[in-house]
Amino acid sequence: MNDLLIQPFQLAWATGALSHGPLIRKTTLLGDLSAIFTDGDATQLFPDRPAYAVDMFDTPGGEGELYVGVTHLYPGKVGDEYFMTRGHFHQRREQGEVYFGLQGEGLLLMQNQQGQAWTEPVFAGSVHIIPGYTAHRLINTGSQTLSALAVWPSTAGHDYTSLPHGFALRVIEKAGKVRIMAVKHG
């Protein structure tokens, strides 16, 4: 009977720490994100400072398989913009994703292919269904690490180049408050 009992991967819900499985960690530095901030030059003041890390279980990919990972987005700002992830569409546009807020506070910015953009608050216990054909980005508006669990099809892929002007909304701090601003591309 013991040969049939396989221990599952584990997640510490309070911190987003993954364990009991093979892990991959990717860290993104501020210097890697100069193109996404309005004041991209400011990212060069601390280019080696981590902006966020993604931990994921190293599981087989392929049609019908799922990836599971946690994004840990650190607190901070570049100019008046909060730290954010690069943001992306999926290469296979029809593929959706689910985010679960674990700790911290922030926003999930989403934008469809027609350019309509909206945000949802992310906090411990929040659940976010990201539809297919929708770009998405996490933004940390709090003072502690924002961690979100993500589950997505392993065949989805990431497309970081299909938003040549970026998202239609920016999240900034103005007079000590979180502000969501429309961006005019032109």
PDB file of C-alpha atoms in Angstrom:
ATOM      1  CA  MET A   1       0.000   0.000   0.000  1.00  0.00           C
ATOM      2  CA  ASN A   2       2.842   2.453   0.806  1.00  0.00           C
ATOM      3  CA  ASP A   3       4.116   2.189  -2.783  1.00  0.00           C
ATOM      4  CA  LEU A   4       0.816   3.664  -3.942  1.00  0.00           C
ATOM      5  CA  LEU A   5       0.913   6.661  -1.584  1.00  0.00           C
ATOM      6  CA  ILE A   6       2.635   9.560  -3.343  1.00  0.00           C
ATOM      7  CA  GLN A   7       3.270  12.733  -1.383  1.00  0.00           C
ATOM      8  CA  PRO A   8       1.796  15.837  -3.043  1.00  0.00           C
ATOM      9  CA  PHE A   9       3.637  19.077  -3.686  1.00  0.00           C
ATOM     10  CA  GLN A  10       3.002  21.609  -0.932  1.00  0.00           C
ATOM     11  CA  LEU A  11       2.277  25.319  -0.629  1.00  0.00           C
ATOM     12  CA  ALA A  12       2.531  27.392   2.551  1.00  0.00           C
ATOM     13  CA  TRP A  13      -0.605  29.509   2.051  1.00  0.00           C
ATOM     14  CA  ALA A  14       0.580  32.343   4.312  1.00  0.00           C
ATOM     15  CA  THR A  15       3.892  32.918   2.531  1.00  0.00           C
ATOM     16  CA  GLY A  16       3.612  31.301  -0.884  1.00  0.00           C
ATOM     17  CA  ALA A  17       6.588  29.013  -0.231  1.00  0.00           C
ATOM     18  CA  LEU A  18       6.510  25.900  -2.424  1.00  0.00           C
ATOM     19  CA  SER A  19       8.007  22.592  -1.262  1.00  0.00           C
ATOM     20  CA  HIS A  20       8.075  18.810  -1.704  1.00  0.00           C
ATOM     21  CA  GLY A  21       8.788  18.957  -5.399  1.00  0.00           C
ATOM     22  CA  PRO A  22      11.438  20.015  -7.887  1.00  0.00           C
ATOM     23  CA  LEU A  23      11.507  23.814  -8.117  1.00  0.00           C
ATOM     24  CA  ILE A  24      12.602  26.431 -10.637  1.00  0.00           C
ATOM     25  CA  ARG A  25      13.223  30.039  -9.527  1.00  0.00           C
ATOM     26  CA  LYS A  26      13.476  32.997 -11.885  1.00  0.00           C
ATOM     27  CA  THR A  27      14.354  36.409 -10.503  1.00  0.00           C
ATOM     28  CA  THR A  28      13.692  39.585 -12.488  1.00  0.00           C
ATOM     29  CA  LEU A  29      15.846  42.621 -11.690  1.00  0.00           C
ATOM     30  CA  LEU A  30      14.916  46.294 -12.003  1.00  0.00           C
ATOM     31  CA  GLY A  31      17.503  46.636 -14.762  1.00  0.00           C
ATOM     32  CA  ASP A  32      15.523  44.079 -16.789  1.00  0.00           C
ATOM     33  CA  LEU A  33      12.368  46.220 -16.574  1.00  0.00           C
ATOM     34  CA  SER A  34      13.472  49.625 -17.849  1.00  0.00           C
ATOM     35  CA  ALA A  35      11.047  49.425 -20.808  1.00  0.00           C
ATOM     36  CA  ILE A  36       7.939  49.008 -18.647  1.00  0.00           C
ATOM     37  CA  PHE A  37       8.303  52.000 -16.322  1.00  0.00           C
ATOM     38  CA  THR A  38       7.528  55.555 -17.441  1.00  0.00           C
ATOM     39  CA  ASP A  39      10.893  56.621 -15.979  1.00  0.00           C
ATOM     40  CA  GLY A  40      12.895  53.680 -17.295  1.00  0.00           C
ATOM     41  CA  ASP A  41      16.176  55.462 -16.645  1.00  0.00           C
ATOM     42  CA  ALA A  42      15.443  55.361 -12.902  1.00  0.00           C
ATOM     43  CA  THR A  43      15.667  51.554 -12.986  1.00  0.00           C
ATOM     44  CA  GLN A  44      19.391  51.976 -13.703  1.00  0.00           C
ATOM     45  CA  LEU A  45      19.981  53.518 -10.270  1.00  0.00           C
ATOM     46  CA  PHE A  46      19.649  50.020  -8.772  1.00  0.00           C
ATOM     47  CA  PRO A  47      19.740  47.674 -11.797  1.00  0.00           C
ATOM     48  CA  ASP A  48      20.650  44.625  -9.690  1.00  0.00           C
ATOM     49  CA  ARG A  49      17.801  45.074  -7.200  1.00  0.00           C
ATOM     50  CA  PRO A  50      15.269  42.231  -7.496  1.00  0.00           C
ATOM     51  CA  ALA A  51      11.784  43.425  -8.471  1.00  0.00           C
ATOM     52  CA  TYR A  52      10.146  40.012  -8.317  1.00  0.00           C
ATOM     53  CA  ALA A  53      10.798  36.287  -8.271  1.00  0.00           C
ATOM     54  CA  VAL A  54       8.731  33.427  -9.646  1.00  0.00           C
ATOM     55  CA  ASP A  55       8.971  29.976  -8.091  1.00  0.00           C
ATOM     56  CA  MET A  56       7.341  27.100  -9.928  1.00  0.00           C
ATOM     57  CA  PHE A  57       7.226  23.358  -9.737  1.00  0.00           C
ATOM     58  CA  ASP A  58       9.386  21.766 -12.429  1.00  0.00           C
ATOM     59  CA  THR A  59       6.724  19.515 -13.895  1.00  0.00           C
ATOM     60  CA  PRO A  60       6.323  18.043 -17.371  1.00  0.00           C
ATOM     61  CA  GLY A  61       4.762  20.310 -19.970  1.00  0.00           C
ATOM     62  CA  GLY A  62       2.586  19.360 -22.878  1.00  0.00           C
ATOM     63  CA  GLU A  63      -0.976  19.396 -24.074  1.00  0.00           C
ATOM     64  CA  GLY A  64      -3.364  18.998 -21.147  1.00  0.00           C
ATOM     65  CA  GLU A  65      -0.701  19.664 -18.467  1.00  0.00           C
ATOM     66  CA  LEU A  66      -0.708  22.535 -15.954  1.00  0.00           C
ATOM     67  CA  TYR A  67       2.036  24.642 -14.440  1.00  0.00           C
ATOM     68  CA  VAL A  68       1.831  25.909 -10.863  1.00  0.00           C
ATOM     69  CA  GLY A  69       3.910  28.805  -9.621  1.00  0.00           C
ATOM     70  CA  VAL A  70       4.037  31.696  -7.177  1.00  0.00           C
ATOM     71  CA  THR A  71       5.050  35.250  -8.039  1.00  0.00           C
ATOM     72  CA  HIS A  72       6.658  37.196  -5.191  1.00  0.00           C
ATOM     73  CA  LEU A  73       6.501  40.891  -6.171  1.00  0.00           C
ATOM     74  CA  TYR A  74       8.578  43.022  -3.823  1.00  0.00           C
ATOM     75  CA  PRO A  75       7.452  46.437  -2.536  1.00  0.00           C
ATOM     76  CA  GLY A  76       8.935  49.552  -4.069  1.00  0.00           C
ATOM     77  CA  LYS A  77       8.496  52.271  -6.659  1.00  0.00           C
ATOM     78  CA  VAL A  78      10.285  53.602  -9.710  1.00  0.00           C
ATOM     79  CA  GLY A  79       9.492  57.289  -9.691  1.00  0.00           C
ATOM     80  CA  ASP A  80       5.830  57.339  -8.681  1.00  0.00           C
ATOM     81  CA  GLU A  81       5.008  53.908 -10.212  1.00  0.00           C
ATOM     82  CA  TYR A  82       4.727  50.860  -8.016  1.00  0.00           C
ATOM     83  CA  PHE A  83       6.821  47.777  -8.737  1.00  0.00           C
ATOM     84  CA  MET A  84       5.075  45.586 -11.278  1.00  0.00           C
ATOM     85  CA  THR A  85       5.670  42.450 -13.271  1.00  0.00           C
ATOM     86  CA  ARG A  86       6.518  42.640 -16.961  1.00  0.00           C
ATOM     87  CA  GLY A  87       2.992  41.598 -17.960  1.00  0.00           C
ATOM     88  CA  HIS A  88       2.077  39.494 -20.966  1.00  0.00           C
ATOM     89  CA  PHE A  89      -0.447  37.885 -23.233  1.00  0.00           C
ATOM     90  CA  HIS A  90      -0.180  34.147 -23.691  1.00  0.00           C
ATOM     91  CA  GLN A  91       1.347  32.979 -26.965  1.00  0.00           C
ATOM     92  CA  ARG A  92      -1.699  30.775 -27.297  1.00  0.00           C
ATOM     93  CA  ARG A  93      -4.134  33.621 -26.778  1.00  0.00           C
ATOM     94  CA  GLU A  94      -7.119  31.394 -25.992  1.00  0.00           C
ATOM     95  CA  GLN A  95      -5.411  30.040 -22.846  1.00  0.00           C
ATOM     96  CA  GLY A  96      -6.603  31.494 -19.533  1.00  0.00           C
ATOM     97  CA  GLU A  97      -5.001  31.492 -16.092  1.00  0.00           C
ATOM     98  CA  VAL A  98      -6.060  31.622 -12.439  1.00  0.00           C
ATOM     99  CA  TYR A  99      -4.380  33.740  -9.728  1.00  0.00           C
ATOM    100  CA  PHE A 100      -4.904  33.281  -5.997  1.00  0.00           C
ATOM    101  CA  GLY A 101      -3.799  36.100  -3.679  1.00  0.00           C
ATOM    102  CA  LEU A 102      -1.640  34.754  -0.844  1.00  0.00           C
ATOM    103  CA  GLN A 103      -0.114  37.741   0.974  1.00  0.00           C
ATOM    104  CA  GLY A 104       0.346  41.469   0.596  1.00  0.00           C
ATOM    105  CA  GLU A 105      -1.822  43.841  -1.368  1.00  0.00           C
ATOM    106  CA  GLY A 106      -1.843  45.085  -4.888  1.00  0.00           C
ATOM    107  CA  LEU A 107      -3.678  45.045  -8.175  1.00  0.00           C
ATOM    108  CA  LEU A 108      -4.053  42.683 -11.085  1.00  0.00           C
ATOM    109  CA  LEU A 109      -4.084  44.768 -14.262  1.00  0.00           C
ATOM    110  CA  MET A 110      -5.767  43.113 -17.243  1.00  0.00           C
ATOM    111  CA  GLN A 111      -6.245  44.273 -20.818  1.00  0.00           C
ATOM    112  CA  ASN A 112      -8.034  42.581 -23.687  1.00  0.00           C
ATOM    113  CA  GLN A 113      -6.898  42.621 -27.311  1.00  0.00           C
ATOM    114  CA  GLN A 114      -9.228  45.552 -28.058  1.00  0.00           C
ATOM    115  CA  GLY A 115      -7.330  47.706 -25.540  1.00  0.00           C
ATOM    116  CA  GLN A 116      -9.941  47.711 -22.765  1.00  0.00           C
ATOM    117  CA  ALA A 117      -8.136  47.624 -19.419  1.00  0.00           C
ATOM    118  CA  TRP A 118      -9.291  47.101 -15.831  1.00  0.00           C
ATOM    119  CA  THR A 119      -7.888  46.222 -12.408  1.00  0.00           C
ATOM    120  CA  GLU A 120      -8.876  43.881  -9.598  1.00  0.00           C
ATOM    121  CA  PRO A 121      -7.596  44.155  -6.010  1.00  0.00           C
ATOM    122  CA  VAL A 122      -5.252  41.323  -4.977  1.00  0.00           C
ATOM    123  CA  PHE A 123      -5.080  40.309  -1.306  1.00  0.00           C
ATOM    124  CA  ALA A 124      -4.816  37.132   0.775  1.00  0.00           C
ATOM    125  CA  GLY A 125      -7.761  34.983  -0.287  1.00  0.00           C
ATOM    126  CA  SER A 126      -8.641  36.779  -3.523  1.00  0.00           C
ATOM    127  CA  VAL A 127      -9.278  34.633  -6.619  1.00  0.00           C
ATOM    128  CA  HIS A 128      -8.816  35.982 -10.154  1.00  0.00           C
ATOM    129  CA  ILE A 129      -9.952  34.292 -13.358  1.00  0.00           C
ATOM    130  CA  ILE A 130      -7.897  35.676 -16.240  1.00  0.00           C
ATOM    131  CA  PRO A 131      -9.779  34.932 -19.460  1.00  0.00           C
ATOM    132  CA  GLY A 132      -8.130  33.912 -22.684  1.00  0.00           C
ATOM    133  CA  TYR A 133      -7.123  36.766 -25.008  1.00  0.00           C
ATOM    134  CA  THR A 134      -6.251  38.915 -21.963  1.00  0.00           C
ATOM    135  CA  ALA A 135      -2.871  40.399 -21.025  1.00  0.00           C
ATOM    136  CA  HIS A 136      -2.137  40.547 -17.314  1.00  0.00           C
ATOM    137  CA  ARG A 137       0.308  42.129 -14.860  1.00  0.00           C
ATOM    138  CA  LEU A 138       0.655  42.228 -11.053  1.00  0.00           C
ATOM    139  CA  ILE A 139       1.305  45.542  -9.278  1.00  0.00           C
ATOM    140  CA  ASN A 140       2.392  45.749  -5.625  1.00  0.00           C
ATOM    141  CA  THR A 141       0.725  48.763  -3.976  1.00  0.00           C
ATOM    142  CA  GLY A 142       1.579  47.708  -0.424  1.00  0.00           C
ATOM    143  CA  SER A 143       4.544  47.793   1.922  1.00  0.00           C
ATOM    144  CA  GLN A 144       5.211  44.022   1.999  1.00  0.00           C
ATOM    145  CA  THR A 145       5.799  41.368  -0.637  1.00  0.00           C
ATOM    146  CA  LEU A 146       2.747  40.631  -2.799  1.00  0.00           C
ATOM    147  CA  SER A 147       2.562  36.884  -3.453  1.00  0.00           C
ATOM    148  CA  ALA A 148       0.093  35.229  -5.819  1.00  0.00           C
ATOM    149  CA  LEU A 149      -0.274  31.583  -6.772  1.00  0.00           C
ATOM    150  CA  ALA A 150      -0.848  31.013 -10.494  1.00  0.00           C
ATOM    151  CA  VAL A 151      -2.114  27.960 -12.373  1.00  0.00           C
ATOM    152  CA  TRP A 152      -1.921  27.955 -16.180  1.00  0.00           C
ATOM    153  CA  PRO A 153      -1.786  25.548 -19.109  1.00  0.00           C
ATOM    154  CA  SER A 154       1.781  24.466 -19.791  1.00  0.00           C
ATOM    155  CA  THR A 155       1.270  25.098 -23.506  1.00  0.00           C
ATOM    156  CA  ALA A 156       0.128  28.739 -23.025  1.00  0.00           C
ATOM    157  CA  GLY A 157       3.550  30.355 -23.461  1.00  0.00           C
ATOM    158  CA  HIS A 158       4.324  34.026 -22.807  1.00  0.00           C
ATOM    159  CA  ASP A 159       4.196  36.894 -25.304  1.00  0.00           C
ATOM    160  CA  TYR A 160       5.886  39.991 -23.887  1.00  0.00           C
ATOM    161  CA  THR A 161       6.038  41.930 -27.168  1.00  0.00           C
ATOM    162  CA  SER A 162       2.411  42.341 -28.269  1.00  0.00           C
ATOM    163  CA  LEU A 163       1.827  45.435 -26.158  1.00  0.00           C
ATOM    164  CA  PRO A 164       4.240  47.775 -27.978  1.00  0.00           C
ATOM    165  CA  HIS A 165       2.999  50.819 -26.032  1.00  0.00           C
ATOM    166  CA  GLY A 166       2.356  48.941 -22.818  1.00  0.00           C
ATOM    167  CA  PHE A 167      -0.894  48.661 -20.921  1.00  0.00           C
ATOM    168  CA  ALA A 168      -3.600  51.345 -21.226  1.00  0.00           C
ATOM    169  CA  LEU A 169      -3.520  51.981 -17.465  1.00  0.00           C
ATOM    170  CA  ARG A 170      -0.730  53.001 -15.090  1.00  0.00           C
ATOM    171  CA  VAL A 171      -0.811  52.642 -11.315  1.00  0.00           C
ATOM    172  CA  ILE A 172       0.987  55.381  -9.423  1.00  0.00           C
ATOM    173  CA  GLU A 173       1.208  56.876  -5.961  1.00  0.00           C
ATOM    174  CA  LYS A 174       0.088  60.492  -5.741  1.00  0.00           C
ATOM    175  CA  ALA A 175      -0.255  62.353  -2.439  1.00  0.00           C
ATOM    176  CA  GLY A 176       0.188  59.059  -0.585  1.00  0.00           C
ATOM    177  CA  LYS A 177      -2.705  57.339  -2.383  1.00  0.00           C
ATOM    178  CA  VAL A 178      -2.955  54.697  -5.086  1.00  0.00           C
ATOM    179  CA  ARG A 179      -4.125  56.235  -8.359  1.00  0.00           C
ATOM    180  CA  ILE A 180      -5.074  54.445 -11.574  1.00  0.00           C
ATOM    181  CA  MET A 181      -4.368  56.606 -14.597  1.00  0.00           C
ATOM    182  CA  ALA A 182      -5.301  56.141 -18.253  1.00  0.00           C
ATOM    183  CA  VAL A 183      -2.330  56.285 -20.639  1.00  0.00           C
ATOM    184  CA  LYS A 184      -2.631  58.074 -23.964  1.00  0.00           C
ATOM    185  CA  HIS A 185      -0.645  56.464 -26.740  1.00  0.00           C
ATOM    186  CA  GLY A 186      -0.125  58.517 -29.628  1.00  0.00           C
TER     187      GLY A 186
END
